[in-house]
XYZ file of N, CA and C in Angstrom:
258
model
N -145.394 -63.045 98.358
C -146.606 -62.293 98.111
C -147.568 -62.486 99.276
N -148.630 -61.519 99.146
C -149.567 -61.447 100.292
C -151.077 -61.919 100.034
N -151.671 -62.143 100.751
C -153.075 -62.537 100.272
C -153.898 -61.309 99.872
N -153.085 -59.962 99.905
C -153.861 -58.988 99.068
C -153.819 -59.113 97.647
N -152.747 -60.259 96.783
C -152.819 -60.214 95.924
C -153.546 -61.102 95.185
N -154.887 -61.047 95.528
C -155.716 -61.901 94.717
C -157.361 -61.184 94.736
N -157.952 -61.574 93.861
C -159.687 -60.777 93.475
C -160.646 -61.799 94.192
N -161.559 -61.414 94.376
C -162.854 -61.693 94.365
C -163.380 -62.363 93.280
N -163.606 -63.545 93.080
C -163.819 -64.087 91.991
C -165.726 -63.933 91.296
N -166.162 -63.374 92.093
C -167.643 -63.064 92.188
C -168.489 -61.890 93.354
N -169.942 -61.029 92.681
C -170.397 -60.111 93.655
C -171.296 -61.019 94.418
N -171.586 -62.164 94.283
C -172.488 -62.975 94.774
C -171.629 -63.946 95.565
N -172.219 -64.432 96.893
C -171.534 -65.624 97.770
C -171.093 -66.911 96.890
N -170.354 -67.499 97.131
C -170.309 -68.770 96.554
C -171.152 -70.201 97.092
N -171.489 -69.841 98.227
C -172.417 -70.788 99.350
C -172.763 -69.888 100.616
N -173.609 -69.948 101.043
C -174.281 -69.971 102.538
C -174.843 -70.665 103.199
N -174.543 -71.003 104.207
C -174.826 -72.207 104.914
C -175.113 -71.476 106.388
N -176.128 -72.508 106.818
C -176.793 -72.057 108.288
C -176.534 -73.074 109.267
N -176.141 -73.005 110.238
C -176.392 -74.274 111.071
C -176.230 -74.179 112.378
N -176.424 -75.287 113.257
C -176.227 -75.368 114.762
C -175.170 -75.761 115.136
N -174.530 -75.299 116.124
C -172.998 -75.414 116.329
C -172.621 -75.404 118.229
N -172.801 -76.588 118.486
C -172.970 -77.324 119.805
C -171.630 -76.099 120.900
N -172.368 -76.452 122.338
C -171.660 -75.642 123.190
C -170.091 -76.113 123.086
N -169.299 -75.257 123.400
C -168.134 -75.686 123.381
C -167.216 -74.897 125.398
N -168.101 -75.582 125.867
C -167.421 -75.205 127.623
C -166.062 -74.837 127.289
N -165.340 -75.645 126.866
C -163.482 -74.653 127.178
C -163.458 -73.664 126.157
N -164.341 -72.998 125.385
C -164.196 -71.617 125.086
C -165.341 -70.690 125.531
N -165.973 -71.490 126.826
C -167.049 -70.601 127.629
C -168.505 -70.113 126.409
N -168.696 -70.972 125.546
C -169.350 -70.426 124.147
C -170.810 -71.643 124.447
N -171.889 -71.508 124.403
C -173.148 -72.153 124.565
C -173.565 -72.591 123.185
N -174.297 -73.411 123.339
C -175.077 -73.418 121.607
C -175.414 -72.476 121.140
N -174.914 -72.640 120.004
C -175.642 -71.462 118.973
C -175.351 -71.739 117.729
N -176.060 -70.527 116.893
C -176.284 -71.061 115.065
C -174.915 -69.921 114.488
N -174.707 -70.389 113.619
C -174.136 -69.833 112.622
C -174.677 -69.584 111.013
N -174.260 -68.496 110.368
C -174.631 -68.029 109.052
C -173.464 -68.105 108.548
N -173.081 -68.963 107.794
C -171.941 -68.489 106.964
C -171.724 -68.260 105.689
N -171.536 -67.093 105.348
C -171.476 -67.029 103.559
C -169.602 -67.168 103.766
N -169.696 -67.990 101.791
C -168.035 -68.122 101.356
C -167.857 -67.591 100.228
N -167.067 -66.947 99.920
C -166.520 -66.164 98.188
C -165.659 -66.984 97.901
N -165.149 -66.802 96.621
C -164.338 -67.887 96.115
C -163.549 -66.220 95.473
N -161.919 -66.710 95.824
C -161.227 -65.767 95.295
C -159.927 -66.783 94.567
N -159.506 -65.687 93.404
C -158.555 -66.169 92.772
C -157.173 -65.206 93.020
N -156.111 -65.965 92.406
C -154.600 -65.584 92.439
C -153.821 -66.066 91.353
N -153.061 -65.471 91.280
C -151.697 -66.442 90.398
C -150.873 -66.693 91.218
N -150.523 -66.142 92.481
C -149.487 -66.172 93.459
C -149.430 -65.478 94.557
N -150.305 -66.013 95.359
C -150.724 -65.578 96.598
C -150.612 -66.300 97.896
N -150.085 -65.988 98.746
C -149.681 -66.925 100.220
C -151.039 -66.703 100.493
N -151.549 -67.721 101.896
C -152.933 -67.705 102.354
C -152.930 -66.803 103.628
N -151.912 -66.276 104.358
C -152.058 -66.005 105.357
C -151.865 -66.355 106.661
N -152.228 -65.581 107.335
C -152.594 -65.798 108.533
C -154.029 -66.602 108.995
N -154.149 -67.829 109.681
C -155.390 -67.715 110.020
C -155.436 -67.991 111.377
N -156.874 -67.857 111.841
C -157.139 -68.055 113.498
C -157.226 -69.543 113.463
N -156.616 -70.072 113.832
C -156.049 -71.643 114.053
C -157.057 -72.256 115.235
N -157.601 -71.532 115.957
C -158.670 -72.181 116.813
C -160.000 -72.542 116.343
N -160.466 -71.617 114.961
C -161.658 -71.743 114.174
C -161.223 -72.556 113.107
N -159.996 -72.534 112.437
C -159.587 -73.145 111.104
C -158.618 -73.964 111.123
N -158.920 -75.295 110.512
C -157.733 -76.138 110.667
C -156.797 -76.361 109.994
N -157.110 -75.722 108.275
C -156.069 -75.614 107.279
C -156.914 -74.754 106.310
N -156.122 -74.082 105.226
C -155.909 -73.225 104.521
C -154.990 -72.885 103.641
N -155.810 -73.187 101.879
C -154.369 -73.266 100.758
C -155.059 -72.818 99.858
N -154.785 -72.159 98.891
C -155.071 -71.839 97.768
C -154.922 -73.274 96.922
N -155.854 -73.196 96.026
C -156.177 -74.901 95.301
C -156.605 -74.437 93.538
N -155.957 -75.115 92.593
C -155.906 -75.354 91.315
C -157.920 -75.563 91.305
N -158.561 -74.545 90.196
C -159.761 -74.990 90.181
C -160.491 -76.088 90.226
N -159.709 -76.693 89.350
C -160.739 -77.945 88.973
C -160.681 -78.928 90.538
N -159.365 -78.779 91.045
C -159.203 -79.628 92.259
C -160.159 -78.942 93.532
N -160.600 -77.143 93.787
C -161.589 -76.931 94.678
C -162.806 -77.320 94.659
N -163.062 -77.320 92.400
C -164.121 -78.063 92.769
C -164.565 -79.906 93.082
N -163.329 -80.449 93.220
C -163.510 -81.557 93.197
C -163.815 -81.824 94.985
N -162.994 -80.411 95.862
C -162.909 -80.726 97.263
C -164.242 -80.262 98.061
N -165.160 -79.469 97.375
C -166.269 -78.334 97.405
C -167.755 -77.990 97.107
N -167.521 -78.699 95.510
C -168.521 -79.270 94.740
C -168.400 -77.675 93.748
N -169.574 -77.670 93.026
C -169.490 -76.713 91.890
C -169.771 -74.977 91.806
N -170.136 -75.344 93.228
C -170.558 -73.366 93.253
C -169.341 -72.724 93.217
N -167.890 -73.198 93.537
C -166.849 -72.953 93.947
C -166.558 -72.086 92.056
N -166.718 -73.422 90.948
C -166.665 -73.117 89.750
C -167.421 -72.051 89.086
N -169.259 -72.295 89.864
C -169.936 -70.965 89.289
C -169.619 -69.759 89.818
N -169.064 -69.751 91.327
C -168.796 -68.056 91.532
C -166.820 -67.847 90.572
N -166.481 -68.556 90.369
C -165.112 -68.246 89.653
C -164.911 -68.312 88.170
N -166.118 -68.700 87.562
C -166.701 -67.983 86.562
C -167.548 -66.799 86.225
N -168.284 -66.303 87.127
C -169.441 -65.439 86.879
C -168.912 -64.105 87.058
N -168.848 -63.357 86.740
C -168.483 -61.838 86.184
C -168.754 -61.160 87.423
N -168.210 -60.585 88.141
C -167.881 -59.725 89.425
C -168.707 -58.128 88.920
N -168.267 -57.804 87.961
C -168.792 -56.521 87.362
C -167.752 -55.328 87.936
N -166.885 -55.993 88.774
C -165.897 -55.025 89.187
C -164.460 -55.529 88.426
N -163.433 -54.319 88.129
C -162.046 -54.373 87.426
C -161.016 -54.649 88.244
């Protein structure tokens, strides 16, 4: 299976986070900030993909109770809270 086969577990972010994110010379990149919003999506059986391996160092789909143990609880409130979409 593909990672198309899984929802959006919420219409709202699950976290956003802001921060400063130091120059990095061997990718020619200066200081700068980042915004990052995260969704929390669900599956019954979904591979993770592809990812860009230079930004991300791992990537798995995780049993709830264990994301929120790795995450903390917004992970639980956006994968409870009603999307409003089918």
């Amino acid at each position: 299976m593909a990672i198309t086969d899984s929802d959006i577990a919420g219409a709202l972010a699950a976290y956003v986070e802001f921060g400063r994110v130091p120059a990095r010379p061997a990718k020619g990149e200066p200081d700068h900030y980042h915004l990052d919003f995260g969704y929390a999506f669900t599956t019954a059986d979904a591979e993770v993909g592809r990812i860009q391996e230079s930004e991300v160092t791992g990537a798995a789909w995780y049993p709830l109770d264990l994301a929120e143990r790795l995450v903390g609880p917004r992970i639980a409130r956006a994968a409870t809270t009603s999307s409003g979409t089918s």
